[in-house]
Amino acid sequence: MRVEQLGNGEPELAIVAAIHGDEPGGVEAIERLLTDGTNVERPVKLIVANEKALEAGERYLDADLNRAFDENVPEDAHERELARQLADAVQGCTVLSLHSTQSSARPFAISPGLDDATRAIVPQLSVAALVRTGLDVEGRLFATDATIIEVETGYQRSVEAAENAYRIALEFLTATGALPGYTVSTDLSVYDLGEPVEKPPADEYEVFAENFTHVDAGETYAAADGEGLTAQEGFYPVLFSAYGYENIFGYTGSFAGTLQTTEDGTATLTAD
Ligand SMILES: [Zn+2]
């Protein structure tokens, strides 16, 4: 794990990249922050988490690091010790964790809930939506003693994902007062993460549903070996892709409301 710092003092802010080794966009953003002369007014930790997986071009070596923050991962797994070190490094911090995906070109944020920091910061990031996972965080970075905002910045290994990661990192640093200047708060759609959607056994998969675009009951949202799969009930697809996960297409989501920020900076979730 590589830990760098911008500014002097004990950081209360951190930006984390390469939780997954096959998502180099966030690492490029961190390299740029380290070399472009960014002058921070608050100290910030910059962390490249799974350097070994990054080097190997793999998501992980022994276990998914974003499921390794609990006791269910074998002690001898590389990611078990790494999870301990990363939990230590971000303890007490407000953290932007940069990811990329096979499911969506448009950046979106993921957080366990809507605490004050999340409400204040996420509407200032250029993201299309916020997905709330709920507090059952299954060994994710969310389980650590820190405020975590994850952002999926675009397609894995794309130039756009790296560009988006850098822009969103600057927005995060501005929103938290580490960089001078202003950001714009936009109204943000919030979705609650539902159940995983299982893939039936097949050799080839297709996905027709688009993330955050409602799938109606009866609509064909995907196919397995050319056989269409039809929704029993309506849902919003979240993190959907043909091959991003081994056993699931993604998750069902439900619309929770719109996070609206008033002029005094207070953000309220209104159902509409
Ligand atoms: Zn990831």
PDB file of N, CA, C and O and ligand atoms in Angstrom, residues 18-23 59 64 66 97-101 150-152 156, ligand 1:
ATOM      1  N   ALA A  18      -7.471   2.231  -6.252  1.00  0.00           N
ATOM      2  CA  ALA A  18      -7.009   0.844  -6.406  1.00  0.00           C
ATOM      3  C   ALA A  18      -7.387  -0.055  -5.225  1.00  0.00           C
ATOM      4  O   ALA A  18      -6.626  -0.913  -4.811  1.00  0.00           O
ATOM      5  N   ILE A  19      -8.581   0.159  -4.678  1.00  0.00           N
ATOM      6  CA  ILE A  19      -9.172  -0.889  -3.826  1.00  0.00           C
ATOM      7  C   ILE A  19      -9.250  -2.141  -4.694  1.00  0.00           C
ATOM      8  O   ILE A  19      -9.038  -3.256  -4.232  1.00  0.00           O
ATOM      9  N   HIS A  20      -9.556  -1.938  -5.979  1.00  0.00           N
ATOM     10  CA  HIS A  20      -9.536  -3.021  -6.961  1.00  0.00           C
ATOM     11  C   HIS A  20      -8.405  -2.772  -7.962  1.00  0.00           C
ATOM     12  O   HIS A  20      -8.311  -1.684  -8.534  1.00  0.00           O
ATOM     13  N   GLY A  21      -7.561  -3.777  -8.153  1.00  0.00           N
ATOM     14  CA  GLY A  21      -6.359  -3.613  -8.969  1.00  0.00           C
ATOM     15  C   GLY A  21      -6.621  -3.432 -10.454  1.00  0.00           C
ATOM     16  O   GLY A  21      -5.744  -2.976 -11.185  1.00  0.00           O
ATOM     17  N   ASP A  22      -7.842  -3.773 -10.905  1.00  0.00           N
ATOM     18  CA  ASP A  22      -8.150  -3.623 -12.329  1.00  0.00           C
ATOM     19  C   ASP A  22      -8.887  -2.314 -12.614  1.00  0.00           C
ATOM     20  O   ASP A  22      -9.567  -2.183 -13.620  1.00  0.00           O
ATOM     21  N   GLU A  23      -8.742  -1.341 -11.690  1.00  0.00           N
ATOM     22  CA  GLU A  23      -9.393  -0.042 -11.858  1.00  0.00           C
ATOM     23  C   GLU A  23      -8.348   1.064 -11.709  1.00  0.00           C
ATOM     24  O   GLU A  23      -8.265   1.732 -10.679  1.00  0.00           O
ATOM     25  N   ARG A  59      -8.206  -7.819 -10.273  1.00  0.00           N
ATOM     26  CA  ARG A  59      -9.089  -7.172  -9.287  1.00  0.00           C
ATOM     27  C   ARG A  59      -8.516  -7.336  -7.878  1.00  0.00           C
ATOM     28  O   ARG A  59      -8.539  -6.412  -7.078  1.00  0.00           O
ATOM     29  N   ASP A  64     -11.476 -10.240  -2.524  1.00  0.00           N
ATOM     30  CA  ASP A  64     -11.922  -8.887  -2.858  1.00  0.00           C
ATOM     31  C   ASP A  64     -11.664  -7.966  -1.650  1.00  0.00           C
ATOM     32  O   ASP A  64     -12.251  -8.168  -0.585  1.00  0.00           O
ATOM     33  N   ASN A  66     -12.640  -5.077  -1.062  1.00  0.00           N
ATOM     34  CA  ASN A  66     -13.832  -4.366  -0.584  1.00  0.00           C
ATOM     35  C   ASN A  66     -14.859  -5.302   0.058  1.00  0.00           C
ATOM     36  O   ASN A  66     -16.011  -4.927   0.268  1.00  0.00           O
ATOM     37  N   SER A  97     -13.405   7.328  -2.112  1.00  0.00           N
ATOM     38  CA  SER A  97     -12.842   6.075  -2.609  1.00  0.00           C
ATOM     39  C   SER A  97     -13.214   5.929  -4.085  1.00  0.00           C
ATOM     40  O   SER A  97     -14.385   5.867  -4.428  1.00  0.00           O
ATOM     41  N   LEU A  98     -12.184   5.925  -4.943  1.00  0.00           N
ATOM     42  CA  LEU A  98     -12.402   5.968  -6.392  1.00  0.00           C
ATOM     43  C   LEU A  98     -12.436   4.570  -6.990  1.00  0.00           C
ATOM     44  O   LEU A  98     -11.494   3.792  -6.818  1.00  0.00           O
ATOM     45  N   HIS A  99     -13.517   4.263  -7.687  1.00  0.00           N
ATOM     46  CA  HIS A  99     -13.677   2.981  -8.368  1.00  0.00           C
ATOM     47  C   HIS A  99     -14.045   3.223  -9.824  1.00  0.00           C
ATOM     48  O   HIS A  99     -14.402   4.330 -10.213  1.00  0.00           O
ATOM     49  N   SER A 100     -14.000   2.147 -10.616  1.00  0.00           N
ATOM     50  CA  SER A 100     -14.598   2.179 -11.950  1.00  0.00           C
ATOM     51  C   SER A 100     -15.269   0.836 -12.173  1.00  0.00           C
ATOM     52  O   SER A 100     -15.092  -0.094 -11.391  1.00  0.00           O
ATOM     53  N   THR A 101     -16.066   0.739 -13.243  1.00  0.00           N
ATOM     54  CA  THR A 101     -17.015  -0.367 -13.343  1.00  0.00           C
ATOM     55  C   THR A 101     -17.142  -0.852 -14.777  1.00  0.00           C
ATOM     56  O   THR A 101     -16.635  -0.226 -15.697  1.00  0.00           O
ATOM     57  N   GLU A 150     -17.971   6.395  -1.858  1.00  0.00           N
ATOM     58  CA  GLU A 150     -17.393   5.720  -3.019  1.00  0.00           C
ATOM     59  C   GLU A 150     -17.951   6.373  -4.274  1.00  0.00           C
ATOM     60  O   GLU A 150     -19.134   6.715  -4.319  1.00  0.00           O
ATOM     61  N   VAL A 151     -17.095   6.525  -5.283  1.00  0.00           N
ATOM     62  CA  VAL A 151     -17.595   6.987  -6.581  1.00  0.00           C
ATOM     63  C   VAL A 151     -17.123   6.048  -7.672  1.00  0.00           C
ATOM     64  O   VAL A 151     -15.936   5.717  -7.747  1.00  0.00           O
ATOM     65  N   GLU A 152     -18.065   5.596  -8.489  1.00  0.00           N
ATOM     66  CA  GLU A 152     -17.758   4.834  -9.703  1.00  0.00           C
ATOM     67  C   GLU A 152     -17.581   5.877 -10.798  1.00  0.00           C
ATOM     68  O   GLU A 152     -18.519   6.595 -11.131  1.00  0.00           O
ATOM     69  N   GLN A 156     -14.106   0.779 -16.567  1.00  0.00           N
ATOM     70  CA  GLN A 156     -12.764   0.329 -16.180  1.00  0.00           C
ATOM     71  C   GLN A 156     -11.770   0.554 -17.313  1.00  0.00           C
ATOM     72  O   GLN A 156     -12.054   0.210 -18.448  1.00  0.00           O
TER      73      GLN A 156
HETATM   74 ZN    ZN B   1     -14.034  -1.189  -7.599  1.00  0.00          ZN
END
